[in-house]
Coordinates of C-alpha atoms in Angstrom, one line a residue:
Chain A
M1 CA -4.0 23.2 43.5
S2 CA -6.8 20.9 44.4
A3 CA -5.6 17.3 45.3
A4 CA -8.2 16.2 42.8
E5 CA -6.4 17.7 39.8
L6 CA -3.1 17.6 38.2
T7 CA -1.3 20.5 36.4
V8 CA 0.6 19.2 33.4
V9 CA 3.3 21.4 31.7
G10 CA 4.8 20.5 28.4
F11 CA 7.5 22.2 26.2
R12 CA 8.2 22.4 22.5
L13 CA 11.9 23.5 22.2
P14 CA 14.5 23.7 19.4
F15 CA 17.3 21.3 19.8
R16 CA 20.7 22.8 21.0
H17 CA 24.0 21.6 22.2
F18 CA 25.2 22.0 25.9
S19 CA 28.7 22.5 27.0
D20 CA 28.1 20.4 30.2
P21 CA 25.2 19.0 32.2
A22 CA 25.1 22.2 34.4
Q23 CA 24.3 24.2 31.3
L24 CA 21.5 21.7 30.4
K25 CA 20.1 21.8 33.9
S26 CA 20.3 25.6 33.9
V27 CA 18.3 25.8 30.7
M28 CA 15.6 23.4 31.9
L29 CA 15.4 25.3 35.1
S30 CA 14.8 28.6 33.2
H31 CA 12.1 27.0 31.3
I32 CA 10.4 25.7 34.4
A33 CA 10.8 29.0 36.2
G34 CA 9.5 31.0 33.1
A35 CA 6.4 28.9 32.9
G36 CA 5.5 29.5 36.5
V37 CA 5.0 25.8 37.3
P38 CA 3.2 25.0 40.5
T39 CA 4.7 22.4 42.8
E40 CA 3.4 18.8 42.4
S41 CA 2.8 19.5 38.7
L42 CA 4.0 17.1 36.0
V43 CA 6.7 18.7 33.8
V44 CA 7.7 17.0 30.6
F45 CA 10.6 18.1 28.2
P46 CA 10.9 17.1 24.6
G47 CA 12.3 13.8 23.6
L48 CA 16.0 13.6 23.0
M49 CA 16.6 17.0 24.5
A50 CA 19.5 15.6 26.7
M51 CA 21.3 14.3 23.7
G52 CA 22.5 17.9 23.3
L53 CA 25.2 16.8 25.8
L54 CA 26.9 14.7 23.2
P55 CA 29.5 16.2 20.8
A56 CA 27.9 18.2 18.1
E57 CA 29.9 16.4 15.3
L58 CA 28.3 13.2 16.1
S59 CA 26.3 11.7 13.3
M60 CA 22.8 10.4 14.1
V61 CA 22.2 8.6 10.9
P62 CA 20.9 5.0 11.7
V63 CA 23.8 2.9 10.4
G64 CA 26.4 2.4 13.0
L65 CA 24.6 4.6 15.6
A66 CA 24.8 2.2 18.5
E67 CA 28.6 2.1 18.2
R68 CA 28.9 5.8 18.0
L69 CA 26.7 6.3 21.0
R70 CA 28.8 3.7 22.9
Q71 CA 32.0 5.6 22.1
A72 CA 30.6 9.1 22.8
G73 CA 27.9 8.8 25.5
A74 CA 29.5 7.0 28.4
D75 CA 28.3 9.6 30.9
L76 CA 25.0 10.4 29.3
E77 CA 22.8 8.1 31.5
A78 CA 24.4 9.4 34.7
S79 CA 24.0 13.1 33.7
Y80 CA 20.4 12.6 32.6
L81 CA 19.5 10.9 35.9
A82 CA 21.3 13.5 38.1
I83 CA 19.6 16.4 36.3
G84 CA 16.2 14.8 36.6
E85 CA 16.7 14.0 40.2
E86 CA 17.9 17.5 41.2
L87 CA 15.4 19.4 39.2
A88 CA 12.5 17.3 40.4
R89 CA 13.6 17.7 44.1
E90 CA 14.4 21.4 43.9
R91 CA 11.2 22.4 42.2
H92 CA 9.1 19.8 44.0
I93 CA 7.6 18.6 40.7
Y94 CA 7.1 15.3 38.8
L95 CA 9.4 15.4 36.0
V96 CA 10.1 13.6 32.6
P97 CA 13.4 15.2 31.4
G98 CA 12.9 14.3 27.8
S99 CA 14.4 10.9 26.7
V100 CA 17.7 9.6 25.7
W101 CA 19.2 7.1 23.4
L102 CA 21.6 4.8 25.5
P103 CA 24.0 2.2 24.3
A104 CA 23.0 -1.4 25.1
P105 CA 25.3 -4.5 25.0
I106 CA 23.8 -4.9 21.5
G107 CA 22.3 -1.9 19.7
Y108 CA 20.9 0.9 21.7
T109 CA 17.7 1.6 23.6
H110 CA 15.4 4.7 23.7
R111 CA 14.5 5.5 27.4
A112 CA 12.7 8.1 29.5
A113 CA 12.7 8.4 33.3
L114 CA 10.0 9.8 35.6
F115 CA 10.9 11.4 38.9
D116 CA 8.6 12.3 41.8
P117 CA 8.8 15.6 43.7
E118 CA 11.3 14.2 46.2
G119 CA 13.6 13.5 43.4
R120 CA 13.1 9.7 43.5
L121 CA 13.2 7.8 40.2
L122 CA 9.8 6.3 39.8
G123 CA 10.9 4.3 36.8
W124 CA 12.1 4.0 33.2
Q125 CA 10.1 3.5 30.2
E126 CA 11.8 2.2 27.0
Q127 CA 10.4 2.5 23.4
T128 CA 8.7 -0.7 22.6
H129 CA 8.2 -0.5 18.7
A130 CA 10.9 0.7 16.2
Y131 CA 10.5 2.4 12.9
L132 CA 12.1 0.4 10.1
W133 CA 15.0 2.9 9.9
E134 CA 15.7 2.5 13.6
A135 CA 17.5 -0.8 12.7
E136 CA 19.8 -1.0 15.7
L137 CA 17.1 0.1 18.3
I138 CA 16.3 -2.7 20.9
A139 CA 12.6 -2.6 21.4
A140 CA 11.4 -3.4 25.0
A141 CA 8.5 -5.8 25.6
E142 CA 6.9 -4.1 28.7
V143 CA 5.2 -0.9 29.6
A144 CA 4.4 0.5 33.0
V145 CA 2.1 2.9 34.7
W146 CA 2.9 5.1 37.6
Q147 CA 1.0 7.1 40.1
V148 CA 1.5 10.9 39.6
G149 CA -0.5 12.8 42.0
P150 CA -4.1 11.9 41.5
M151 CA -3.5 10.2 38.1
R152 CA -1.8 7.1 36.8
V153 CA 0.6 7.9 33.9
G154 CA 2.0 5.8 31.0
L155 CA 4.9 7.0 28.8
L156 CA 5.1 6.4 25.0
L157 CA 8.3 6.9 23.0
G158 CA 9.3 7.1 19.4
A159 CA 6.8 5.2 17.3
D160 CA 4.8 3.9 20.1
P161 CA 1.9 6.5 19.9
W162 CA 1.3 5.0 16.4
V163 CA 1.0 1.5 17.6
P164 CA -2.6 1.3 19.3
E165 CA -1.7 -1.8 21.2
V166 CA 0.7 0.2 23.4
S167 CA -1.8 2.7 24.5
R168 CA -4.5 0.1 24.9
V169 CA -2.2 -2.0 27.3
L170 CA -1.4 1.3 29.2
T171 CA -5.0 2.1 29.5
L172 CA -6.2 -1.4 30.6
Q173 CA -3.3 -1.2 33.2
G174 CA -5.1 1.9 34.6
A175 CA -3.4 4.8 32.8
D176 CA -5.5 8.1 32.9
L177 CA -2.8 10.1 31.2
L178 CA -0.6 9.2 28.3
V179 CA 2.5 11.2 27.9
A180 CA 4.8 11.2 24.8
P181 CA 8.1 13.3 24.8
L182 CA 8.7 13.1 21.1
A183 CA 11.4 14.2 18.6
P184 CA 9.7 13.2 15.3
I185 CA 11.8 13.4 12.1
A186 CA 10.7 16.1 9.8
P187 CA 8.3 16.4 8.0
Y188 CA 5.8 15.8 10.7
G189 CA 2.5 17.1 9.4
S190 CA -0.7 17.4 11.3
A191 CA -2.3 14.5 9.7
R192 CA 0.5 12.2 10.9
A193 CA 0.2 13.8 14.3
M194 CA -3.5 13.4 14.6
A195 CA -3.1 9.7 13.8
G196 CA -0.8 9.4 16.9
L197 CA -1.5 10.4 20.5
W198 CA -4.7 12.4 19.7
Q199 CA -6.2 9.3 18.4
E200 CA -5.0 7.1 21.3
V201 CA -6.6 9.6 23.8
Q202 CA -9.8 9.3 22.0
Q203 CA -10.1 5.5 21.7
N204 CA -9.0 5.0 25.3
Q205 CA -10.8 7.9 27.0
T206 CA -7.6 9.2 28.7
F207 CA -5.9 12.6 28.8
G208 CA -2.7 13.1 26.7
L209 CA 0.4 15.3 26.7
E210 CA 2.6 15.4 23.6
T211 CA 5.9 17.4 23.8
G212 CA 8.3 17.9 20.9
L213 CA 11.8 18.7 19.8
S214 CA 12.2 20.9 16.8
G215 CA 14.9 22.3 14.5
T216 CA 18.3 20.5 13.6
F217 CA 19.1 17.5 15.7
F218 CA 22.8 16.8 14.9
D219 CA 22.5 16.0 11.1
L220 CA 18.7 15.2 11.1
G221 CA 15.7 17.6 11.0
V222 CA 13.1 17.1 13.6
D223 CA 9.6 18.7 13.8
G224 CA 8.1 18.1 17.2
K225 CA 4.6 19.5 18.2
L226 CA 3.1 20.4 21.4
A227 CA -0.4 19.8 22.8
V228 CA -2.6 18.6 25.8
F229 CA -5.3 16.3 24.8
A230 CA -8.5 14.9 26.2
P231 CA -11.5 13.1 24.8
C232 CA -13.4 15.5 22.6
E233 CA -16.4 15.6 25.0
L234 CA -14.1 17.1 27.7
T235 CA -12.6 20.0 25.6
P236 CA -13.9 23.4 24.4
G237 CA -15.5 23.0 20.9
E238 CA -15.0 19.2 21.3
T239 CA -11.8 19.4 19.5
G240 CA -9.9 17.0 21.7
F241 CA -7.3 19.8 22.3
F242 CA -7.0 21.9 25.6
G243 CA -6.6 25.6 24.5
E244 CA -7.1 26.4 20.8
A245 CA -7.7 23.6 18.4
G246 CA -4.6 22.2 16.8
Y247 CA -1.0 21.9 17.8
V248 CA 1.0 24.5 19.4
L249 CA 3.8 25.8 17.1
S250 CA 4.1 29.4 18.1
Q251 CA 4.8 28.9 21.8
Q252 CA 7.3 26.9 23.8
V253 CA 5.1 26.0 26.7
R254 CA 1.6 24.7 27.2
S255 CA -0.1 23.8 30.5
A256 CA -3.4 22.5 31.6
K257 CA -5.2 21.5 34.8
L258 CA -6.5 18.0 34.4
E259 CA -9.3 16.7 36.5
P260 CA -9.6 12.9 36.7
A261 CA -13.1 13.1 38.0
D262 CA -14.1 14.5 34.6
L263 CA -12.6 11.6 32.9
Y264 CA -14.3 9.1 35.2
A265 CA -17.7 10.7 34.7
L266 CA -17.2 10.6 31.0
R267 CA -16.3 6.9 31.1
E268 CA -19.3 6.3 33.2
R269 CA -21.5 8.2 30.8
Y270 CA -20.1 6.7 27.6
P271 CA -18.4 3.3 28.6
L272 CA -16.4 2.7 25.5
L273 CA -14.3 0.0 27.0
R274 CA -17.3 -1.9 28.4
H275 CA -18.1 -2.7 24.7
L276 CA -14.7 -4.2 23.9
N277 CA -15.3 -7.8 22.4
P278 CA -12.6 -9.7 24.3
D279 CA -14.0 -13.1 23.2
L280 CA -13.4 -12.1 19.6
Y281 CA -9.9 -10.9 20.2
R282 CA -9.0 -13.8 22.4
R283 CA -10.1 -16.4 19.7
H284 CA -8.1 -14.5 17.1
W285 CA -4.9 -14.2 19.1
Q286 CA -5.1 -17.8 20.6
E287 CA -6.3 -19.7 17.6
R288 CA -4.4 -17.8 14.9
P289 CA -1.1 -17.0 16.5
E290 CA 0.3 -16.9 12.9
A291 CA -1.9 -14.0 12.2
R292 CA -0.6 -11.8 15.1
P293 CA 0.3 -8.3 14.2
Chain B
M1 CA -50.8 -15.3 18.3
S2 CA -53.7 -12.8 18.3
F3 CA -55.7 -12.4 15.1
D4 CA -54.6 -8.8 14.7
L5 CA -50.9 -9.7 15.0
W6 CA -51.5 -12.5 12.5
M7 CA -53.0 -10.0 10.1
V8 CA -50.0 -7.7 10.6
R9 CA -47.7 -10.5 9.7
F10 CA -49.8 -11.6 6.7
R11 CA -49.8 -8.1 5.3
L12 CA -46.1 -7.8 5.8
W13 CA -45.6 -11.0 4.0
L14 CA -47.7 -9.8 1.1
A15 CA -45.8 -6.5 1.0
S16 CA -42.5 -8.3 0.8
R17 CA -43.0 -10.4 -2.2
P18 CA -40.0 -9.8 -4.4
G19 CA -42.1 -9.2 -7.6
K20 CA -43.2 -5.8 -6.1
A21 CA -39.7 -4.6 -5.7
H22 CA -38.6 -5.9 -9.0
R23 CA -41.5 -4.4 -10.9
A24 CA -40.4 -1.0 -9.4
L25 CA -36.9 -1.4 -10.6
G26 CA -38.1 -1.9 -14.2
R27 CA -35.6 -2.7 -16.9
P28 CA -31.9 -2.6 -15.9
K29 CA -30.3 0.9 -16.5
R30 CA -26.6 0.3 -16.7
G31 CA -24.3 3.2 -16.0
A32 CA -21.6 4.5 -18.2
V33 CA -18.9 2.2 -16.7
A34 CA -15.4 3.7 -17.1
T35 CA -12.8 1.5 -18.6
P36 CA -11.0 0.1 -15.6
R37 CA -7.2 0.5 -15.3
V38 CA -5.3 -2.5 -14.3
G39 CA -4.8 -2.7 -10.6
V40 CA -7.0 0.2 -10.0
V41 CA -10.6 0.0 -8.6
R42 CA -13.2 2.8 -8.6
V43 CA -15.3 2.8 -5.6
A44 CA -18.3 4.7 -4.5
A45 CA -19.5 5.8 -0.9
V46 CA -23.2 6.5 -0.8
Q47 CA -24.2 9.2 1.7
M48 CA -27.9 8.7 2.1
R49 CA -30.7 10.4 3.8
F50 CA -32.8 8.3 6.2
R51 CA -36.6 8.1 5.6
F52 CA -39.0 5.4 6.5
L53 CA -40.3 3.9 3.2
T54 CA -43.7 2.3 3.2
S55 CA -43.4 -0.1 0.3
A56 CA -40.9 -2.5 -1.4
G57 CA -41.4 -0.4 -4.6
A58 CA -40.4 2.8 -2.7
F59 CA -37.4 1.1 -1.3
A60 CA -36.3 -0.2 -4.6
R61 CA -36.7 3.1 -6.4
T62 CA -34.8 5.0 -3.7
V63 CA -31.8 2.5 -3.6
S64 CA -31.7 2.1 -7.4
Q65 CA -31.5 5.8 -8.1
L66 CA -28.2 5.9 -5.9
V67 CA -26.9 2.8 -7.4
N68 CA -27.5 4.3 -10.9
Q69 CA -25.6 7.5 -10.0
A70 CA -22.6 5.4 -8.7
A71 CA -22.6 3.4 -11.8
A72 CA -22.7 6.4 -14.0
G73 CA -19.5 7.6 -12.1
G74 CA -17.8 4.2 -13.1
A75 CA -18.0 2.6 -9.7
E76 CA -17.1 -1.2 -9.5
L77 CA -18.0 -1.4 -5.7
V78 CA -20.7 0.8 -4.1
V79 CA -21.1 1.1 -0.3
F80 CA -24.3 2.0 1.4
P81 CA -24.7 3.2 5.1
E82 CA -25.5 1.3 8.2
D83 CA -29.2 0.7 8.9
V84 CA -30.4 1.0 5.2
G85 CA -32.7 -1.9 5.9
M86 CA -34.3 -0.1 8.8
M87 CA -36.0 2.2 6.4
L88 CA -38.1 -0.7 5.5
F89 CA -39.7 -0.7 8.9
G90 CA -42.1 1.8 7.3
I91 CA -43.9 -1.3 5.7
L92 CA -45.3 -1.9 9.0
P93 CA -49.1 -1.1 8.7
R94 CA -50.0 2.3 10.0
F95 CA -46.3 3.1 10.7
E96 CA -46.9 6.8 9.9
R97 CA -49.0 6.9 13.2
I98 CA -46.1 5.6 15.2
T99 CA -43.5 7.9 13.7
A100 CA -45.7 11.0 14.5
T101 CA -44.5 10.6 18.1
G102 CA -41.4 12.4 19.4
S103 CA -39.1 9.6 20.6
M104 CA -38.4 5.9 20.1
E105 CA -39.8 5.2 23.5
E106 CA -43.0 6.9 22.8
A107 CA -43.4 5.2 19.4
L108 CA -42.8 1.8 21.0
A109 CA -45.4 2.5 23.8
R110 CA -48.0 3.4 21.1
I111 CA -47.5 -0.1 19.5
G112 CA -47.9 -2.0 22.8
P113 CA -46.6 -2.5 26.3
D114 CA -43.2 -3.8 27.1
L115 CA -42.0 -3.5 23.5
S116 CA -38.4 -2.9 22.4
V117 CA -36.8 -2.1 19.2
S118 CA -35.9 -5.9 19.1
S119 CA -39.7 -6.6 19.2
I120 CA -40.2 -4.5 16.1
V121 CA -37.3 -6.3 14.3
E122 CA -38.9 -9.6 15.3
L123 CA -42.2 -8.5 13.8
V124 CA -41.1 -6.7 10.6
G125 CA -37.5 -8.1 10.2
K126 CA -38.1 -11.1 8.0
S127 CA -40.3 -9.2 5.5
A128 CA -37.9 -6.3 5.4
E129 CA -35.0 -8.5 4.9
R130 CA -36.7 -10.2 2.1
I131 CA -37.2 -7.1 0.2
Y132 CA -33.8 -5.8 1.2
L133 CA -31.9 -8.8 -0.1
S134 CA -33.9 -9.1 -3.3
V135 CA -33.4 -5.4 -4.2
F136 CA -29.7 -5.2 -3.6
S137 CA -29.1 -8.6 -5.3
R138 CA -31.0 -7.6 -8.4
L139 CA -29.2 -4.2 -8.6
A140 CA -25.8 -5.9 -8.2
R141 CA -26.6 -8.3 -11.0
D142 CA -28.3 -5.6 -13.2
Y143 CA -25.3 -3.4 -13.0
G144 CA -22.6 -6.0 -12.8
M145 CA -21.0 -4.4 -9.8
M146 CA -20.3 -5.3 -6.2
I147 CA -22.7 -3.7 -3.8
Q148 CA -22.0 -3.5 0.0
A149 CA -25.6 -3.0 0.9
G150 CA -25.0 -1.2 4.3
S151 CA -26.7 -3.1 7.2
M152 CA -29.9 -4.0 8.7
P153 CA -31.0 -5.3 12.1
V154 CA -32.1 -8.9 11.8
M155 CA -33.4 -11.5 14.3
S156 CA -31.4 -14.6 14.0
R157 CA -32.5 -18.2 14.7
D158 CA -31.1 -18.0 18.2
G159 CA -33.7 -15.2 18.9
R160 CA -31.1 -12.5 19.2
V161 CA -31.1 -9.3 17.1
Y162 CA -27.8 -8.6 15.2
N163 CA -27.0 -5.7 13.0
I164 CA -25.8 -7.4 9.8
A165 CA -23.8 -6.1 6.8
Y166 CA -24.3 -7.8 3.4
L167 CA -21.9 -7.9 0.3
F168 CA -23.2 -8.8 -3.1
G169 CA -21.2 -9.8 -6.1
P170 CA -21.6 -8.7 -9.6
R171 CA -23.7 -11.7 -10.5
G172 CA -26.1 -10.7 -7.7
Q173 CA -24.8 -13.5 -5.5
L174 CA -24.5 -12.9 -1.6
M175 CA -20.7 -13.0 -1.1
G176 CA -20.8 -12.8 2.7
T177 CA -22.2 -11.2 5.8
Q178 CA -20.8 -9.5 8.8
L179 CA -22.4 -9.2 12.2
K180 CA -21.5 -5.9 14.1
C181 CA -19.2 -6.8 16.8
H182 CA -19.0 -3.7 18.8
L183 CA -22.3 -2.1 19.8
L184 CA -23.3 1.5 20.4
P185 CA -24.5 1.7 24.1
L186 CA -27.9 2.6 22.5
E187 CA -28.0 -0.7 20.6
A188 CA -27.2 -2.5 23.7
E189 CA -30.1 -0.8 25.4
W190 CA -32.4 -1.8 22.5
G191 CA -31.4 -5.4 23.2
F192 CA -29.1 -6.1 20.2
A193 CA -26.5 -8.7 20.5
A194 CA -22.8 -8.3 19.2
G195 CA -21.2 -10.8 16.8
D196 CA -17.9 -12.6 17.6
E197 CA -16.3 -13.2 14.4
L198 CA -14.7 -11.0 11.6
V199 CA -14.8 -12.0 8.1
V200 CA -12.6 -11.3 5.2
L201 CA -13.9 -12.1 1.7
D202 CA -12.1 -12.9 -1.5
T203 CA -13.7 -10.7 -4.3
P204 CA -12.8 -9.8 -7.8
I205 CA -11.3 -6.5 -6.6
G206 CA -9.3 -7.8 -3.7
R207 CA -9.9 -9.0 -0.1
V208 CA -12.8 -7.1 1.3
A209 CA -14.2 -6.8 4.9
Q210 CA -17.4 -4.9 6.1
P211 CA -17.5 -4.2 9.7
I212 CA -20.1 -1.9 10.9
C213 CA -19.9 1.7 12.3
M214 CA -18.8 1.3 16.0
D215 CA -16.5 -1.6 15.1
A216 CA -14.2 1.2 13.7
T217 CA -13.9 2.8 17.2
Y218 CA -11.9 -0.3 18.3
F219 CA -8.4 -0.8 16.6
E220 CA -8.7 -4.5 17.5
T221 CA -11.2 -4.8 14.7
F222 CA -8.9 -3.6 12.0
R223 CA -5.8 -5.2 13.4
I224 CA -7.6 -8.5 13.1
L225 CA -9.0 -7.7 9.5
S226 CA -5.6 -6.6 8.4
A227 CA -3.9 -9.7 9.8
E228 CA -6.4 -11.8 7.9
G229 CA -5.5 -10.0 4.6
A230 CA -8.2 -7.3 4.3
E231 CA -7.2 -4.8 1.8
V232 CA -10.5 -2.8 1.4
V233 CA -12.7 -2.2 4.3
C234 CA -16.3 -1.0 3.8
L235 CA -17.8 0.9 6.8
P236 CA -21.4 1.5 6.9
V237 CA -22.1 4.2 9.4
A238 CA -25.2 5.7 11.1
D239 CA -23.9 7.9 13.7
P240 CA -26.6 9.2 16.0
D241 CA -24.5 12.2 17.1
P242 CA -26.4 15.4 16.2
S243 CA -23.3 17.6 16.7
G244 CA -21.7 16.6 13.4
N245 CA -18.3 17.7 15.0
P246 CA -15.6 17.0 12.4
F247 CA -13.1 16.2 15.2
K248 CA -15.3 13.4 16.6
S249 CA -15.7 12.0 13.1
L250 CA -11.9 11.6 13.0
R251 CA -12.2 8.9 15.7
G252 CA -13.6 6.3 13.4
L253 CA -12.4 4.9 10.1
W254 CA -9.6 7.4 9.2
P255 CA -7.2 6.5 12.0
R256 CA -8.0 2.8 11.7
V257 CA -6.8 3.1 8.0
Q258 CA -3.6 4.6 9.2
E259 CA -3.0 2.0 11.8
S260 CA -3.8 -1.0 9.6
G261 CA -2.6 -0.2 6.1
V262 CA -5.9 -0.8 4.3
Y263 CA -8.2 1.3 2.1
G264 CA -11.3 2.5 3.9
I265 CA -14.7 3.4 2.4
Q266 CA -17.1 5.1 4.9
S267 CA -20.7 5.6 3.9
C268 CA -22.8 7.7 6.3
M269 CA -26.5 8.0 6.9
V270 CA -27.6 11.4 7.3
G271 CA -30.9 13.0 8.3
S272 CA -33.4 12.3 11.1
A273 CA -35.8 9.6 12.3
L274 CA -37.8 9.9 15.4
D275 CA -35.7 11.6 17.9
L276 CA -32.4 10.3 16.3
T277 CA -30.3 12.6 14.1
F278 CA -27.6 11.0 12.1
T279 CA -24.6 13.0 11.0
G280 CA -21.2 12.4 9.4
R281 CA -19.3 12.8 6.1
S282 CA -18.8 9.9 3.8
G283 CA -15.2 9.5 2.6
I284 CA -12.7 7.3 1.0
Y285 CA -9.5 7.0 3.0
A286 CA -6.0 5.5 2.4
P287 CA -2.7 5.4 4.3
L288 CA -1.1 8.9 4.4
D289 CA 1.6 8.0 2.1
L290 CA -1.0 6.9 -0.6
T291 CA -2.8 10.1 -0.9
P292 CA -1.8 13.0 -3.1
T293 CA -1.9 15.6 -0.3
G294 CA -0.6 13.3 2.5
D295 CA -3.7 13.7 4.5
G296 CA -5.1 10.2 4.2
V297 CA -8.2 11.4 2.3
L298 CA -8.9 10.3 -1.4
A299 CA -12.3 11.7 -1.4
Q300 CA -14.9 13.1 1.0
A301 CA -18.6 14.3 0.8
L302 CA -19.1 18.0 0.4
S303 CA -22.3 18.3 2.0
D304 CA -24.5 16.9 4.9
D305 CA -27.0 15.7 2.4
E306 CA -27.4 12.8 -0.1
E307 CA -24.3 12.5 -2.2
I308 CA -22.1 10.0 -4.0
V309 CA -18.4 10.1 -3.3
L310 CA -16.1 8.4 -5.8
A311 CA -12.2 7.6 -5.7
D312 CA -9.9 5.2 -7.4
L313 CA -8.0 2.6 -5.2
D314 CA -4.6 1.7 -6.6
M315 CA -4.4 -1.9 -5.4
D316 CA -0.8 -2.4 -6.5
A317 CA 0.3 0.7 -4.7
L318 CA -1.4 -0.7 -1.4
R319 CA 0.2 -4.1 -1.8
A320 CA 3.6 -2.5 -2.2
F321 CA 3.1 -0.1 0.7
R322 CA 2.2 -3.2 3.0
K323 CA 5.4 -5.0 2.2
E324 CA 7.2 -2.1 3.9
E325 CA 5.2 -1.2 6.9
P326 CA 7.0 1.8 8.4
I327 CA 6.9 0.3 12.0
R328 CA 8.3 -3.0 12.9
A329 CA 6.0 -5.5 14.8
N330 CA 7.0 -6.5 18.3
A331 CA 6.1 -10.2 18.8
A332 CA 7.4 -10.2 22.4
F333 CA 5.2 -7.3 23.3
I334 CA 2.1 -8.9 21.8
R335 CA 2.9 -12.2 23.4
A336 CA 3.4 -10.5 26.8
Y337 CA -0.1 -8.8 26.8
F338 CA -2.5 -10.2 24.3
P339 CA -5.1 -11.4 24.8
A340 CA -4.4 -11.7 28.6
I341 CA -4.8 -7.9 28.9
Y342 CA -8.5 -8.1 28.3
R343 CA -9.0 -10.4 31.4
G344 CA -11.8 -9.0 33.4
F345 CA -13.5 -7.7 30.3
W346 CA -14.3 -11.1 29.0
R347 CA -18.0 -11.6 28.8
G348 CA -19.1 -14.0 31.6
G349 CA -15.7 -13.9 32.9
A350 CA -15.2 -14.6 36.6
S351 CA -12.9 -11.6 37.3
G352 CA -14.0 -8.1 37.2
A353 CA -10.7 -6.8 38.6
T354 CA -9.6 -4.7 35.7
R355 CA -13.0 -3.5 34.7
R356 CA -13.3 0.2 35.4

């Protein structure tokens, strides 16, 4: 692999329960091996996949969720971290092992970790915007960007791909690639999906990777999708999708080689962000704080 | 000023006298206006083919035909495309010789040295604006409807050229204007300036805004308009992208409507002028949950040619939807980043640190 490109690999997988962390690790490992992932790649599993370590009889309905997580998920964070660290190190890859709901002193948080090829934790990202039904979710107020090979990467969880401020902040902090490990509640149609990460990739001129959990998640239906995105100008047929146009539903894995030089050339050729109008925004946000979104 | 230039200006002034356009319009021809339902507004997006028009009468007849069609469909608000007023550049004497060239650059070089599009706006703009305003005002009054008159480039008193959108009320009154706030790179090359204010207007159908084309590429426009109470956003468009790619067209109004919980009416210019080809499909959009098929589209043009697109906007349903936005705002997040995140992009700002 050229030092100037990054291979990204994403999965769309049905939710399942695991008897113990070793079984979860074994399943993840088999998917990585099956996909023939090169070293130094970025591998991203679906959101909430590791929640399969919790007892199958647990209810995920929103009311009282934080308390149920507190009682059932004492070891979840430690297991999630250990699996991520070991897999990243053993396969020498950058890894986002999906995401997890973790109990907090009040409510719960939705978090995903990013590991480097030495198995080091580069950092956590928490969901910053909650759906109305996520009544007990504690939303974070910060987003971070990490260096992953030749690119800078930001993570978006839950509702965040539908809140354009999040992707804008990540991009203005230098992100070249936006990654969303999702587990969207069904039905999750193409129109709703296209209004999410695909759109953020277009309006910020970045690459994007969306992975998804599907099937039955405890007592909820989830309907995740899988796609690698780029600005239309960088994809075949100008669709904004790497590979065939549209979301991958028939396969479990999708990979693409992303070249940041292509992105930078596009930004130079069509400098979208140079025509931002910060004076307009500044006046609105400073003079009309009551009208903030 | 040379005598030749003075003569051109004088001929333009003569050509722009309102009587010429009004005579071409003749007696008002009211459409068969549908009986409105309470809380529901019928709107029309006009997809229009670009052509340079050489007289006030030709402009009046062209526009009036489209308004008449929209009125016959029962529209209470009609939206025209971006740069409608630029069609009036055809009133420039001997304009047909200019347009016989291949490109904008060649056309300008034929007129004189060191000329830009801004120079043409300076020369013809006032006369064109006079015709444009009088025609749309008269049509709005004649049909008793609101008309968003697309836009036209105008040289303002500060000597800068802005792309300006105009909204007329049912008595023909000018309800408000909107300067384009985000330029196409091409417009920046032409010497146009960007506006720095977004306006929401109280109208008989609800709170209406009229940003222009590229403004919809930036979510910030719609976040501000929505926060200021906009319910219906008219978007005049003239997209000089010859590909007509349907995916690229999803990067404008449709996603902004989904992010902001407003109705959106997009009116596209189609056809060619000089070396520019305009593409796009006009459409009327709503939040996904307010459309029958869940795709966010209430109506869309079926062709790449001139067409009127009609749809009903249920204002009560929109207001109910907005009371229950599906995603909770995060004030701490906004406070942490906005507007500081744009530091380095501020025009005239000292720091270029974050500019890519």
